[in-house]
C-alpha cells in the first residue's frame, strides 16, 4: 500500500504540471491582421456587368458608411440587386512576400471575388439558378504572385443581394495559418453547430414517436415528437451549405427555404401552442383552435405555392405578424393557466421549461442592439434545445409517476383479483340459481304463449272458405307468436252476410287478449245490427261503446273494417255496405272498368277516430257499392304496406294494385300467393316487422256454386239413388233447391 502511494503521488504531480503547461502556455504571438471591412465602396450594376465595367465606373463608386450586419439591405432594399464592392489595402512589412487569405464573416447572397483584377473564387450562384451562401463564412486565398507587396492592392466583389443581405465590417486579411482557424471557428459557431442540434432533435422525434406508437393515449408525445421534427428541419437552414444536395444544385434555394426555414418554422410555433394545451391538459376554446389552424393555413398555403424567393421575402412581414398572433395566444393561455389555481402548477412548469428559450430570445435581442455590426449565433435555438431537454425531463417524470402508480396497482392486483374472484363466485352461484328460476319461468311463459297462440288461431275462422257467390282467401302472419290482427266471417249456412278485419295497437300478449275480447263483441253486435238492418257505421259505434266499457283501463285501441253483404233480385250482383274505423282503405278491383279503387267513405261525412280510444269523439266512414262477378275486394292491415326493404323504402299499395289488375282471372288463393311472394322479395326475406293480415274476397257466380254443391251432395249422400235414376233432373228441381238455399 505504501509503495502504491509513493508511485501515485509523483505521477499525479507530473500530470498536473503538464496540464498547466498546456493550458497556460502561450503560442506564437499573432501579428495584427489587415482590416478592410470599413473601407468599402459600392456601385450598383446589372446582372451582365463584368470586371471591365467595374473598372470603367471607378468614379461612380460611393462610400459604404453603414457598417451594420444588413447594410446592403439598408442601402438597396430587399429586392434583387447586383452590386460591385471595392476596397484597397497595403501589405504591412511583416506580411510581405507571404501568402495571404481574406476572411469575410458574412456576405450574402452570392459573390465573385477579384484581387488585383484576378478572379479568386465564387461563392453561391447567381440567377437564374440562384443559391445563397446562407450563414457560412468566406475564405479567399491570395497567392504572393498576384499581390503588390509595396503598393495598393484592390479587392473587387460582384455581389448578388436580396433579402437580409449585407457584408461584414470585420473583414480581415492575414496569412492562412491565422485566417483559416478563424474561418473554421466562424463556420462552426454560425453553421455547423446546428448540425448537432438537428441530430438531438431528430433523435428526440424518433424516441417520442415510438413512445406514442405504443402509448396512443399520450397524445402529447405525438405533438412533442412532431414539434422536434419541425424544429430539426428549421435548424437545417443554418447548415445548408454542408448538405451536398443543396450545394450541388439538386435542390433549389427556393425549395430549400420553403422546406426548412418557412413551413417548419410556422409548424414549430403552432405545435408549441398545441403542446402547451396538452401539457396543461386543458384545450383552448373551439374558436381559438379554429383561429390557430386558420393562421397556420394562411402561412403554409402561400408559402407552398410561392414561385420565387422574392415573393417569400415580400410576404415575410405579414407572416411574422401572424407568428406574433400565435405567440400572443400562447402567452395569454400561459398567463391564464398560471392565474387559475387548478392549472397553476402545470402552467408554472411550462413557464420553467420555456425559460431557456425566452432567455435565448432576450440575449439575441440585446446583443444585436448592442452590436449590430457582427453576425452572432442565434441563441434562441440553443435555448429551445435546453427547453426541449427540460420538457423531456418533465414528460419522463410524468411517465414515471404513472408507471409507479401502475406498479402499485400491480402489486395489489393479486389481492384484488382474489377478492373479486371470491365475490364473483358467490355472485355466479346466486346468478345460476336466478337463471334456473328464470329459465323455468321463461319455459312456462313460452308454454303459455304457445297455448295463447294456439287458442288465438283456433279462435279465428279457417283462412280459405267458399261461400255462395264468394271465394275467400286469407293470409294471417303474426309478427310474434300471438297477434293483434283478427278477422271473422259472418254467415248463415253457405250465405256470407259479413266480413271483418281489425288491427289492435301494440304487439304481443296484451294485443292478442284484446282481440279475443273484441271478436265476440263484434260478432254479437254485427248479427244484431244485421237483423235490424242498422247502418254499418252505427254498428261500429255500438261496438266502440261496448269495447270501451269492457276493456276498462287497457290502453290498446284498434282500427278495422266491417262489411255487410246482401243480394237483391239479380243474384249476379251483391250489395256491399262497408264501414271503416280508421283502418287503411280496402281495395276493389272492378272487372268492368279493369281498374283498382280505394274504397273511401261515400256517405258525405267527415271521418275520424278509432275503436277503444277513451274521450275521443268518433265518426266512422260508410261506403255503399256493388260487386259483380269477377270483382275482387281486398282488405289488409298496415303491416304489409309499411314493410320496408334495406333502403327503408315502404312496400305501399301500388304493387298490390298491379298484381290485382294483371292476375284478376286467377283464384283468390293464387292472387294472395303472388302478393306475399312480391312482399317477400321486396323485404329480401328478412321477415316482417309488424303483424300482417290480407283478405281477398272474389265475387263468383252463385249458380256455379249451387250446381257444384248439388253434385257433391248427390255424390256423397245419394250415390245409390243416382245409379238407379233413368231420367235426368228437371230444371224445377234446381229452382226448388235454389229457393231453399235462399231461405
XYZ file of C-alpha atoms in Angstrom:
743
model
C 0.000 0.000 0.000
C 2.881 2.387 0.797
C 4.618 1.588 -2.477
C 1.414 2.403 -4.418
C 1.116 5.721 -2.669
C 4.788 6.549 -3.425
C 4.272 5.823 -7.154
C 0.851 7.501 -7.493
C 1.801 10.805 -5.876
C 4.684 11.685 -8.286
C 2.586 10.675 -11.302
C -0.251 12.932 -10.222
C 2.217 15.817 -9.755
C 3.668 15.319 -13.255
C 0.150 15.183 -14.794
C -0.833 18.417 -13.049
C 2.305 20.210 -14.269
C 1.762 19.075 -17.864
C -1.864 20.136 -17.804
C -0.997 23.583 -16.526
C 1.762 23.892 -19.097
C -0.595 23.061 -21.972
C -3.440 25.255 -20.700
C -1.282 28.216 -19.795
C 1.362 28.095 -22.499
C 1.330 30.970 -24.946
C 1.792 30.222 -28.585
C 3.428 32.341 -31.162
C 2.256 35.902 -30.909
C -0.207 36.674 -33.738
C 0.582 39.840 -35.720
C -2.291 42.262 -36.168
C -4.436 41.449 -39.262
C -5.169 43.780 -42.156
C -8.729 45.098 -41.665
C -10.642 46.382 -44.704
C -14.284 45.944 -43.579
C -14.891 49.656 -43.049
C -13.265 50.837 -46.260
C -15.689 49.527 -48.917
C -17.195 51.484 -51.760
C -20.198 50.296 -53.778
C -21.635 50.710 -57.268
C -24.991 49.236 -58.348
C -24.693 47.481 -61.695
C -26.621 44.964 -63.772
C -26.621 41.190 -63.937
C -24.406 41.055 -67.018
C -21.835 43.571 -65.755
C -18.192 42.489 -65.922
C -14.924 43.319 -64.218
C -14.183 45.758 -67.007
C -17.434 47.613 -66.307
C -16.473 47.936 -62.675
C -13.039 49.312 -63.587
C -14.537 51.798 -66.061
C -17.007 53.068 -63.461
C -14.434 53.528 -60.705
C -15.509 57.161 -60.255
C -19.164 56.124 -59.707
C -18.409 54.088 -56.560
C -19.840 55.502 -53.344
C -18.600 55.106 -49.811
C -20.417 52.432 -47.784
C -20.878 54.199 -44.468
C -23.311 51.635 -42.994
C -21.332 49.027 -41.017
C -24.307 47.048 -39.688
C -24.909 43.379 -40.389
C -27.592 44.102 -43.043
C -26.016 47.209 -44.547
C -26.633 46.251 -48.195
C -30.336 45.703 -47.462
C -30.454 49.154 -45.846
C -28.944 50.700 -48.977
C -30.748 48.717 -51.723
C -33.809 47.189 -50.067
C -34.927 43.562 -50.101
C -35.391 43.223 -53.865
C -32.851 41.708 -56.248
C -29.757 43.839 -56.963
C -26.274 43.389 -58.440
C -23.586 45.407 -56.671
C -19.854 45.859 -57.106
C -17.913 46.390 -53.869
C -14.362 47.763 -53.778
C -11.743 48.032 -51.069
C -7.979 48.658 -51.073
C -5.224 47.602 -48.713
C -1.443 47.831 -48.373
C 0.530 44.857 -47.138
C 2.447 45.674 -43.936
C 6.134 44.733 -43.857
C 5.612 41.742 -41.597
C 3.281 40.109 -44.197
C 5.224 40.893 -47.374
C 6.161 38.060 -49.734
C 3.827 35.698 -47.869
C 0.569 34.051 -48.909
C -2.405 35.906 -47.543
C -6.046 34.935 -47.090
C -9.128 37.048 -46.589
C -11.930 36.006 -44.216
C -15.383 37.581 -44.630
C -17.609 36.566 -41.657
C -20.766 37.074 -43.710
C -21.631 38.132 -47.260
C -24.988 37.171 -48.680
C -26.474 36.267 -51.200
C -23.801 35.182 -53.777
C -20.500 36.722 -54.796
C -17.450 36.697 -57.069
C -14.182 37.949 -55.546
C -11.304 39.536 -57.513
C -7.910 40.571 -56.210
C -5.902 42.914 -58.407
C -8.234 42.054 -61.338
C -7.674 38.295 -60.856
C -10.736 36.209 -60.006
C -10.170 34.265 -56.804
C -13.390 32.301 -56.322
C -17.190 32.440 -56.483
C -19.462 31.504 -53.558
C -23.143 30.792 -54.156
C -24.869 31.077 -57.539
C -26.283 33.991 -59.480
C -29.725 33.882 -61.172
C -31.395 32.099 -62.803
C -30.162 29.218 -60.619
C -29.615 31.406 -57.584
C -28.220 29.786 -54.460
C -27.286 31.557 -51.260
C -24.169 31.103 -49.161
C -26.539 31.184 -46.153
C -24.649 31.557 -42.863
C -21.219 30.305 -43.891
C -18.099 32.465 -43.571
C -15.957 33.067 -46.665
C -12.287 32.227 -47.103
C -10.274 33.577 -50.089
C -6.608 32.739 -50.540
C -4.302 35.277 -52.306
C -1.076 33.844 -53.775
C 2.016 36.124 -53.394
C 2.455 36.498 -57.160
C -0.795 38.468 -57.605
C -0.181 40.814 -54.711
C 1.535 44.179 -54.832
C 3.969 43.828 -51.981
C 4.646 47.579 -51.604
C 1.764 49.292 -53.391
C -2.026 49.241 -53.176
C -3.987 46.042 -53.658
C -7.579 46.246 -54.852
C -10.384 43.899 -53.843
C -13.436 43.866 -56.143
C -16.524 41.833 -55.259
C -19.503 41.345 -57.545
C -22.382 40.567 -55.199
C -25.929 39.410 -55.888
C -28.034 40.646 -52.977
C -31.667 40.236 -51.925
C -33.465 39.955 -48.640
C -31.464 40.448 -45.425
C -28.206 40.990 -47.299
C -25.042 42.622 -46.077
C -21.255 42.500 -45.991
C -19.379 42.241 -42.719
C -17.428 45.251 -41.480
C -14.958 42.912 -39.736
C -13.127 41.528 -42.776
C -9.524 40.567 -42.089
C -6.543 39.646 -44.257
C -3.624 37.658 -42.807
C -1.613 34.531 -43.529
C -3.629 31.248 -43.803
C -2.200 29.849 -40.564
C -4.058 32.615 -38.748
C -7.063 33.218 -41.038
C -8.076 29.613 -41.596
C -8.659 28.817 -37.866
C -10.771 31.984 -37.709
C -12.718 30.821 -40.757
C -13.321 27.372 -39.203
C -14.354 28.936 -35.900
C -16.887 31.198 -37.610
C -18.350 28.314 -39.633
C -18.673 26.182 -36.513
C -20.415 28.826 -34.384
C -22.616 30.138 -37.209
C -23.426 26.961 -39.143
C -22.062 23.554 -38.177
C -23.136 23.650 -34.558
C -26.738 23.464 -35.762
C -25.998 20.004 -37.143
C -25.612 18.841 -33.548
C -28.952 20.424 -32.634
C -30.565 18.752 -35.644
C -29.297 15.345 -34.518
C -30.550 15.796 -30.949
C -33.996 16.924 -32.053
C -34.347 14.241 -34.695
C -33.398 11.586 -32.145
C -35.972 13.064 -29.730
C -38.566 12.871 -32.501
C -37.861 9.168 -33.084
C -37.912 8.413 -29.351
C -41.218 10.093 -28.598
C -42.864 8.926 -31.810
C -42.095 5.327 -30.824
C -43.424 6.018 -27.321
C -46.647 7.433 -28.778
C -46.993 4.491 -31.167
C -47.050 2.185 -28.145
C -48.986 4.520 -25.832
C -51.652 6.047 -28.035
C -53.397 7.725 -25.110
C -50.391 10.028 -24.601
C -51.170 12.460 -27.429
C -48.702 14.993 -26.032
C -45.943 12.536 -27.011
C -47.010 12.723 -30.653
C -47.214 16.526 -30.592
C -43.825 16.741 -28.857
C -42.306 14.380 -31.434
C -43.674 16.419 -34.362
C -42.524 19.640 -32.702
C -38.945 18.322 -32.504
C -39.107 17.136 -36.114
C -40.286 20.549 -37.336
C -37.603 22.316 -35.279
C -34.936 19.931 -36.600
C -35.854 20.847 -40.179
C -35.877 24.527 -39.209
C -32.274 24.193 -37.977
C -31.297 22.610 -41.308
C -31.394 26.049 -42.949
C -28.426 27.201 -40.851
C -26.099 24.448 -42.119
C -27.467 24.101 -45.641
C -24.035 24.727 -47.147
C -22.905 21.433 -45.565
C -25.601 19.451 -47.421
C -24.436 18.160 -50.829
C -27.953 18.114 -52.274
C -28.103 21.890 -51.744
C -24.545 22.851 -52.660
C -24.664 20.834 -55.915
C -27.922 22.426 -57.007
C -30.129 19.315 -56.742
C -32.447 21.362 -54.512
C -33.133 24.961 -55.472
C -32.738 27.676 -52.894
C -36.482 28.432 -53.090
C -37.463 24.832 -52.340
C -34.825 24.576 -49.621
C -36.069 27.757 -47.932
C -39.686 26.534 -48.029
C -38.817 23.088 -46.633
C -36.527 24.311 -43.852
C -36.915 27.923 -42.844
C -40.545 28.779 -43.653
C -43.008 25.902 -43.266
C -41.163 24.119 -40.397
C -40.901 27.482 -38.640
C -44.661 28.078 -38.846
C -45.331 24.495 -37.781
C -42.961 24.814 -34.822
C -44.883 27.785 -33.457
C -48.279 26.094 -33.959
C -47.128 22.794 -32.461
C -45.655 24.637 -29.473
C -49.083 26.120 -28.752
C -50.703 22.709 -29.217
C -48.154 21.037 -26.947
C -48.857 23.668 -24.309
C -52.576 22.818 -24.350
C -51.801 19.109 -23.901
C -49.289 19.950 -21.189
C -51.974 21.915 -19.318
C -54.416 19.077 -20.007
C -56.846 21.831 -20.968
C -57.712 22.513 -24.601
C -58.150 26.011 -25.954
C -61.778 27.009 -26.702
C -63.035 25.953 -30.128
C -62.935 29.493 -31.659
C -59.295 29.855 -30.561
C -58.386 26.470 -32.069
C -60.067 27.488 -35.326
C -58.076 30.758 -35.357
C -54.806 28.894 -34.747
C -55.446 26.420 -37.562
C -56.553 29.221 -39.893
C -53.356 31.176 -39.209
C -51.291 28.084 -39.986
C -53.137 27.535 -43.274
C -52.727 31.205 -44.240
C -48.987 30.854 -43.607
C -48.402 27.475 -45.260
C -50.519 27.720 -48.427
C -48.975 30.920 -49.929
C -45.517 29.711 -48.926
C -46.062 26.317 -50.514
C -47.149 27.806 -53.833
C -44.621 30.659 -53.933
C -42.844 30.789 -57.307
C -39.840 32.900 -56.312
C -37.677 33.699 -53.314
C -38.537 37.385 -53.814
C -42.188 36.545 -53.126
C -41.196 34.819 -49.884
C -39.317 37.958 -48.881
C -42.326 40.184 -49.663
C -44.714 38.125 -47.538
C -42.231 37.684 -44.682
C -43.537 40.728 -42.749
C -47.229 39.668 -42.626
C -46.124 36.124 -41.865
C -44.115 37.337 -38.877
C -47.165 39.291 -37.706
C -49.201 36.063 -37.816
C -46.439 34.320 -35.862
C -46.783 37.108 -33.304
C -50.539 36.450 -33.104
C -49.879 32.748 -32.458
C -47.372 33.625 -29.745
C -49.789 36.160 -28.222
C -52.431 33.434 -27.943
C -49.873 31.188 -26.266
C -48.757 33.898 -23.835
C -52.387 34.680 -22.967
C -53.060 30.979 -22.351
C -49.937 30.695 -20.176
C -50.900 33.679 -18.033
C -54.489 32.435 -17.715
C -53.399 28.979 -16.568
C -50.915 30.404 -14.071
C -53.692 32.527 -12.574
C -56.120 29.584 -12.399
C -55.450 27.540 -9.282
C -56.432 24.266 -10.961
C -53.787 24.560 -13.676
C -51.259 26.762 -11.854
C -48.715 24.011 -11.214
C -48.600 22.872 -14.822
C -48.570 26.461 -16.030
C -45.521 27.207 -13.885
C -43.802 24.037 -15.110
C -44.451 25.101 -18.694
C -43.003 28.539 -17.950
C -39.906 26.947 -16.352
C -39.441 24.795 -19.447
C -39.774 27.816 -21.730
C -37.396 29.988 -19.701
C -34.188 28.972 -21.582
C -35.935 29.703 -24.877
C -37.154 33.088 -23.629
C -33.697 33.888 -22.237
C -32.192 32.998 -25.619
C -34.588 35.417 -27.349
C -33.615 38.128 -24.864
C -29.890 37.506 -25.432
C -30.363 37.671 -29.215
C -32.223 40.957 -28.879
C -29.697 42.561 -26.528
C -26.506 41.610 -28.386
C -27.935 42.702 -31.733
C -28.973 46.026 -30.293
C -25.613 46.422 -28.581
C -23.548 45.412 -31.621
C -25.310 45.209 -34.970
C -22.067 45.049 -36.947
C -21.333 41.378 -36.274
C -23.132 38.160 -37.169
C -23.800 36.239 -33.963
C -25.254 32.752 -33.499
C -28.971 32.616 -32.773
C -29.087 31.863 -29.065
C -32.826 31.204 -29.097
C -32.139 27.918 -30.940
C -29.802 26.809 -28.145
C -32.381 27.997 -25.628
C -35.049 25.949 -27.368
C -32.758 22.932 -27.223
C -32.424 23.450 -23.480
C -36.202 23.794 -23.203
C -36.563 20.528 -25.084
C -34.310 18.798 -22.562
C -36.370 20.231 -19.698
C -39.618 19.021 -21.286
C -38.080 15.608 -21.801
C -37.394 15.547 -18.067
C -40.937 16.728 -17.247
C -42.544 14.146 -19.536
C -40.280 11.442 -18.141
C -41.253 12.429 -14.591
C -44.926 12.363 -15.507
C -44.499 8.965 -17.143
C -42.531 7.774 -14.090
C -45.366 8.754 -11.753
C -47.845 6.947 -13.939
C -45.589 3.904 -14.094
C -45.148 3.902 -10.305
C -48.901 4.132 -9.868
C -49.427 1.222 -12.241
C -46.741 -0.715 -10.386
C -48.537 -0.147 -7.094
C -51.757 -1.296 -8.669
C -49.981 -4.376 -9.993
C -48.612 -5.193 -6.543
C -52.147 -5.213 -5.141
C -53.655 -6.827 -8.211
C -53.438 -10.419 -6.924
C -55.219 -9.498 -3.721
C -57.851 -7.576 -5.630
C -58.276 -10.420 -8.111
C -58.607 -12.986 -5.311
C -61.158 -10.837 -3.524
C -63.101 -10.125 -6.693
C -62.938 -13.776 -7.703
C -64.480 -14.824 -4.420
C -67.201 -12.212 -4.828
C -67.784 -13.322 -8.408
C -68.065 -16.957 -7.352
C -70.749 -16.052 -4.837
C -72.470 -13.845 -7.366
C -72.246 -16.549 -10.042
C -73.809 -19.090 -7.690
C -76.670 -16.723 -6.931
C -76.919 -15.899 -10.614
C -77.089 -19.576 -11.541
C -79.996 -20.049 -9.114
C -81.678 -16.988 -10.551
C -81.038 -18.174 -14.105
C -82.522 -21.558 -13.277
C -85.631 -19.875 -11.920
C -85.762 -17.532 -14.906
C -85.375 -20.469 -17.268
C -88.311 -22.207 -15.624
C -90.346 -19.010 -15.763
C -89.331 -18.492 -19.404
C -90.283 -22.047 -20.262
C -93.616 -21.572 -18.509
C -94.124 -18.254 -20.299
C -93.301 -19.860 -23.639
C -95.747 -22.643 -22.932
C -98.383 -20.094 -22.006
C -97.555 -18.078 -25.127
C -97.739 -21.176 -27.300
C -101.062 -22.012 -25.748
C -102.289 -18.444 -26.297
C -101.135 -18.633 -29.915
C -102.902 -21.939 -30.398
C -106.072 -20.623 -28.771
C -105.971 -17.451 -30.873
C -105.523 -19.379 -34.109
C -108.382 -21.734 -33.162
C -110.368 -18.649 -32.276
C -110.111 -17.370 -35.863
C -112.042 -18.964 -38.731
C -110.390 -21.038 -41.443
C -108.296 -18.863 -43.750
C -109.754 -20.190 -47.027
C -113.527 -20.533 -47.399
C -116.029 -20.713 -50.237
C -119.485 -19.232 -49.748
C -122.305 -18.866 -52.180
C -121.006 -16.360 -54.699
C -117.732 -15.788 -52.841
C -114.242 -17.183 -52.861
C -112.323 -16.129 -49.730
C -108.550 -16.433 -49.131
C -106.700 -15.140 -46.056
C -103.012 -14.613 -45.184
C -102.589 -14.324 -41.420
C -98.931 -13.805 -40.350
C -98.293 -12.680 -36.732
C -95.042 -10.832 -36.061
C -94.687 -12.896 -32.870
C -96.485 -15.993 -31.631
C -99.612 -14.012 -30.883
C -101.035 -11.161 -32.901
C -103.087 -8.006 -32.653
C -104.772 -8.729 -36.020
C -108.006 -10.691 -36.232
C -110.664 -11.326 -38.832
C -114.044 -13.035 -38.966
C -116.806 -14.211 -41.323
C -120.494 -13.773 -40.531
C -122.580 -16.312 -42.418
C -125.751 -18.332 -42.336
C -125.236 -21.804 -43.809
C -123.469 -21.080 -47.109
C -124.523 -17.453 -47.355
C -121.916 -14.813 -46.452
C -123.598 -11.976 -44.553
C -120.488 -10.069 -43.484
C -116.736 -9.948 -43.095
C -114.433 -8.014 -40.758
C -110.730 -7.249 -40.273
C -109.375 -5.419 -37.218
C -105.888 -4.383 -36.094
C -105.236 -3.818 -32.367
C -102.472 -1.370 -31.443
C -99.300 -2.822 -29.998
C -97.937 -6.335 -30.194
C -97.729 -9.439 -28.130
C -99.951 -10.893 -25.476
C -101.800 -7.720 -24.448
C -102.872 -7.059 -28.045
C -103.936 -10.688 -28.527
C -106.105 -10.569 -25.390
C -107.894 -7.508 -26.740
C -108.558 -9.404 -29.995
C -110.224 -12.252 -28.091
C -112.267 -9.799 -26.035
C -113.334 -7.823 -29.084
C -114.091 -10.647 -31.524
C -117.204 -11.896 -29.707
C -118.449 -8.354 -29.075
C -118.096 -7.505 -32.765
C -119.812 -10.720 -33.889
C -122.735 -10.271 -31.483
C -123.292 -6.596 -32.331
C -122.979 -7.257 -36.061
C -125.527 -10.122 -36.045
C -127.978 -7.984 -34.079
C -127.480 -4.995 -36.343
C -127.712 -7.200 -39.445
C -131.134 -8.496 -38.436
C -132.317 -4.978 -37.565
C -130.838 -3.632 -40.826
C -128.939 -0.922 -38.960
C -126.395 1.188 -40.917
C -122.918 -0.227 -40.725
C -121.428 2.933 -39.182
C -123.956 2.762 -36.366
C -122.981 -0.869 -35.762
C -119.338 0.253 -35.484
C -120.345 2.966 -32.995
C -122.110 0.403 -30.788
C -119.054 -1.854 -30.998
C -116.869 1.070 -29.875
C -119.099 1.800 -26.873
C -119.202 -1.840 -25.741
C -115.446 -2.346 -26.097
C -114.733 0.848 -24.130
C -116.928 -0.474 -21.343
C -115.472 -3.977 -21.406
C -111.718 -3.337 -21.673
C -111.590 -0.886 -18.770
C -108.112 0.665 -18.268
C -106.451 -1.285 -21.071
C -104.853 1.343 -23.309
C -104.900 -0.646 -26.544
C -107.208 0.611 -29.261
C -107.905 -0.792 -32.731
C -108.782 0.117 -36.275
C -110.829 -2.040 -38.589
C -113.274 -2.518 -41.438
C -116.690 -4.217 -41.264
C -118.625 -5.364 -44.364
C -122.233 -6.374 -44.834
C -123.302 -8.249 -47.977
C -126.837 -8.591 -49.373
C -128.120 -9.970 -52.672
C -131.069 -8.430 -54.495
C -133.156 -9.732 -57.382
C -130.076 -10.002 -59.589
C -128.051 -12.772 -57.953
C -125.006 -11.986 -60.103
C -124.541 -8.739 -58.186
C -124.088 -8.157 -54.494
C -124.752 -5.010 -52.453
C -121.873 -4.171 -50.161
C -122.044 -1.814 -47.195
C -118.572 -1.096 -45.845
C -117.776 0.583 -42.519
C -114.261 1.863 -41.740
C -112.965 2.750 -38.266
C -109.647 4.466 -39.028
C -108.328 1.466 -40.999
C -106.381 1.503 -44.313
C -108.828 1.778 -47.198
C -109.804 -1.587 -48.750
C -109.149 -2.076 -52.457
C -111.789 -3.065 -55.006
C -110.929 -4.418 -58.413
C -113.699 -3.754 -60.956
C -113.744 -6.202 -63.841
C -115.901 -3.881 -65.902
C -113.514 -0.919 -65.520
C -110.340 -3.051 -65.246
C -109.252 -0.669 -62.503
C -108.469 -0.812 -58.776
C -110.187 1.679 -56.456
C -109.563 2.646 -52.832
C -112.888 2.330 -51.033
C -113.188 5.561 -49.112
C -116.385 6.638 -47.435
C -119.102 7.956 -49.770
C -121.605 8.978 -47.109
C -120.634 12.665 -47.363
C -119.482 12.978 -43.744
C -116.122 13.630 -42.115
C -114.480 10.505 -40.734
C -112.271 10.330 -37.672
C -111.442 8.212 -34.654
C -110.706 4.570 -33.939
C -112.324 1.949 -31.700
C -111.492 1.851 -27.997
C -109.971 5.335 -27.541
C -111.284 6.977 -24.373
C -112.582 10.521 -24.553
C -112.395 10.663 -28.354
C -115.422 11.523 -30.465
C -115.714 9.179 -33.442
C -117.318 9.352 -36.866
C -116.877 6.160 -38.856
C -116.910 6.031 -42.651
C -119.633 4.224 -44.615
C -119.450 3.165 -48.258
C -122.147 1.502 -50.408
C -121.275 -0.153 -53.714
C -121.996 -3.202 -55.898
C -119.850 -6.255 -56.504
C -120.300 -8.108 -59.785
C -118.991 -11.466 -60.869
C -115.216 -11.249 -61.292
C -114.829 -8.237 -58.963
C -112.319 -8.544 -56.128
C -112.384 -6.966 -52.672
C -109.075 -6.838 -50.750
C -108.652 -5.980 -47.041
C -105.259 -5.556 -45.365
C -103.556 -4.279 -42.241
C -100.849 -1.618 -42.401
C -98.151 -4.216 -41.688
C -97.950 -5.052 -45.405
C -97.904 -1.505 -46.819
C -95.412 -0.255 -44.208
C -93.000 -3.185 -44.653
C -89.563 -1.812 -45.636
C -86.529 -3.016 -47.555
C -82.872 -2.396 -46.749
C -83.160 1.150 -48.173
C -86.056 1.861 -45.772
C -88.493 2.161 -48.694
C -92.068 1.075 -47.924
C -93.908 -1.595 -49.904
C -97.020 0.566 -50.344
C -100.238 -0.373 -52.191
C -99.106 0.126 -55.793
C -97.587 -3.388 -56.138
C -100.864 -4.828 -54.786
C -102.919 -2.880 -57.326
C -100.668 -4.037 -60.150
C -100.983 -7.698 -59.125
C -104.795 -7.417 -58.902
C -105.058 -5.928 -62.392
C -102.729 -8.434 -64.027
C -103.998 -11.566 -62.252
C -107.691 -10.869 -61.630
C -108.722 -14.002 -63.539
C -106.859 -16.289 -61.133
C -108.274 -17.840 -57.978
C -108.222 -15.861 -54.752
C -105.540 -18.015 -53.128
C -103.295 -17.673 -56.203
C -103.626 -13.893 -56.196
C -102.856 -13.814 -52.488
C -99.802 -16.022 -53.034
C -98.469 -13.634 -55.689
C -98.852 -10.668 -53.310
C -96.997 -12.415 -50.473
C -94.281 -13.584 -52.869
C -93.815 -9.995 -54.092
C -93.651 -8.751 -50.487
C -91.017 -11.357 -49.514
C -88.860 -10.418 -52.489
C -89.180 -6.713 -51.615
C -88.124 -7.251 -47.986
C -85.378 -9.672 -49.102
C -86.880 -12.418 -46.951
C -85.866 -10.656 -43.740
C -89.217 -11.264 -42.087
C -91.871 -8.723 -41.155
C -91.713 -6.001 -38.555
C -95.457 -5.984 -37.877
C -98.444 -8.315 -37.951
C -99.686 -8.860 -41.491
C -103.199 -9.911 -42.478
C -104.562 -9.824 -46.031
C -108.072 -10.969 -47.063
C -109.135 -11.426 -50.677
C -112.865 -11.823 -51.366
C -113.514 -12.626 -55.027
C -117.085 -12.484 -56.341
C -118.146 -15.687 -58.118
C -121.296 -16.711 -59.990
C -123.726 -18.050 -57.324
C -125.271 -20.503 -59.765
C -121.927 -22.196 -60.384
C -121.532 -22.652 -56.646
C -125.053 -24.181 -56.301
C -124.542 -26.618 -59.133
C -121.221 -27.664 -57.667
C -122.726 -28.133 -54.218
C -125.660 -30.155 -55.600
C -123.382 -32.554 -57.433
C -121.325 -33.020 -54.276
C -124.418 -33.829 -52.242
C -125.630 -36.343 -54.819
C -122.186 -37.929 -54.942
C -121.703 -38.090 -51.191
C -125.143 -38.894 -49.854
C -127.272 -40.375 -52.637
C -124.854 -42.182 -54.911
C -127.019 -45.298 -54.917
C -130.117 -43.307 -55.923
C -128.218 -41.651 -58.805
C -127.289 -45.063 -60.162
C -130.963 -46.128 -60.211
C -132.398 -42.955 -61.782
C -133.095 -43.332 -65.528
C -134.317 -39.799 -66.239
C -132.360 -36.565 -65.620
C -133.479 -33.981 -63.027
C -135.722 -31.225 -64.304
C -134.927 -27.510 -64.052
C -137.684 -27.162 -61.476
C -135.742 -29.267 -59.034
C -132.774 -26.885 -59.302
C -135.092 -23.928 -58.824
C -136.585 -25.552 -55.759
C -133.146 -26.157 -54.310
C -132.242 -22.520 -55.005
C -135.308 -21.370 -53.140
C -134.408 -23.453 -50.159
C -130.879 -22.177 -50.239
C -132.098 -18.611 -50.268
C -134.359 -19.297 -47.286
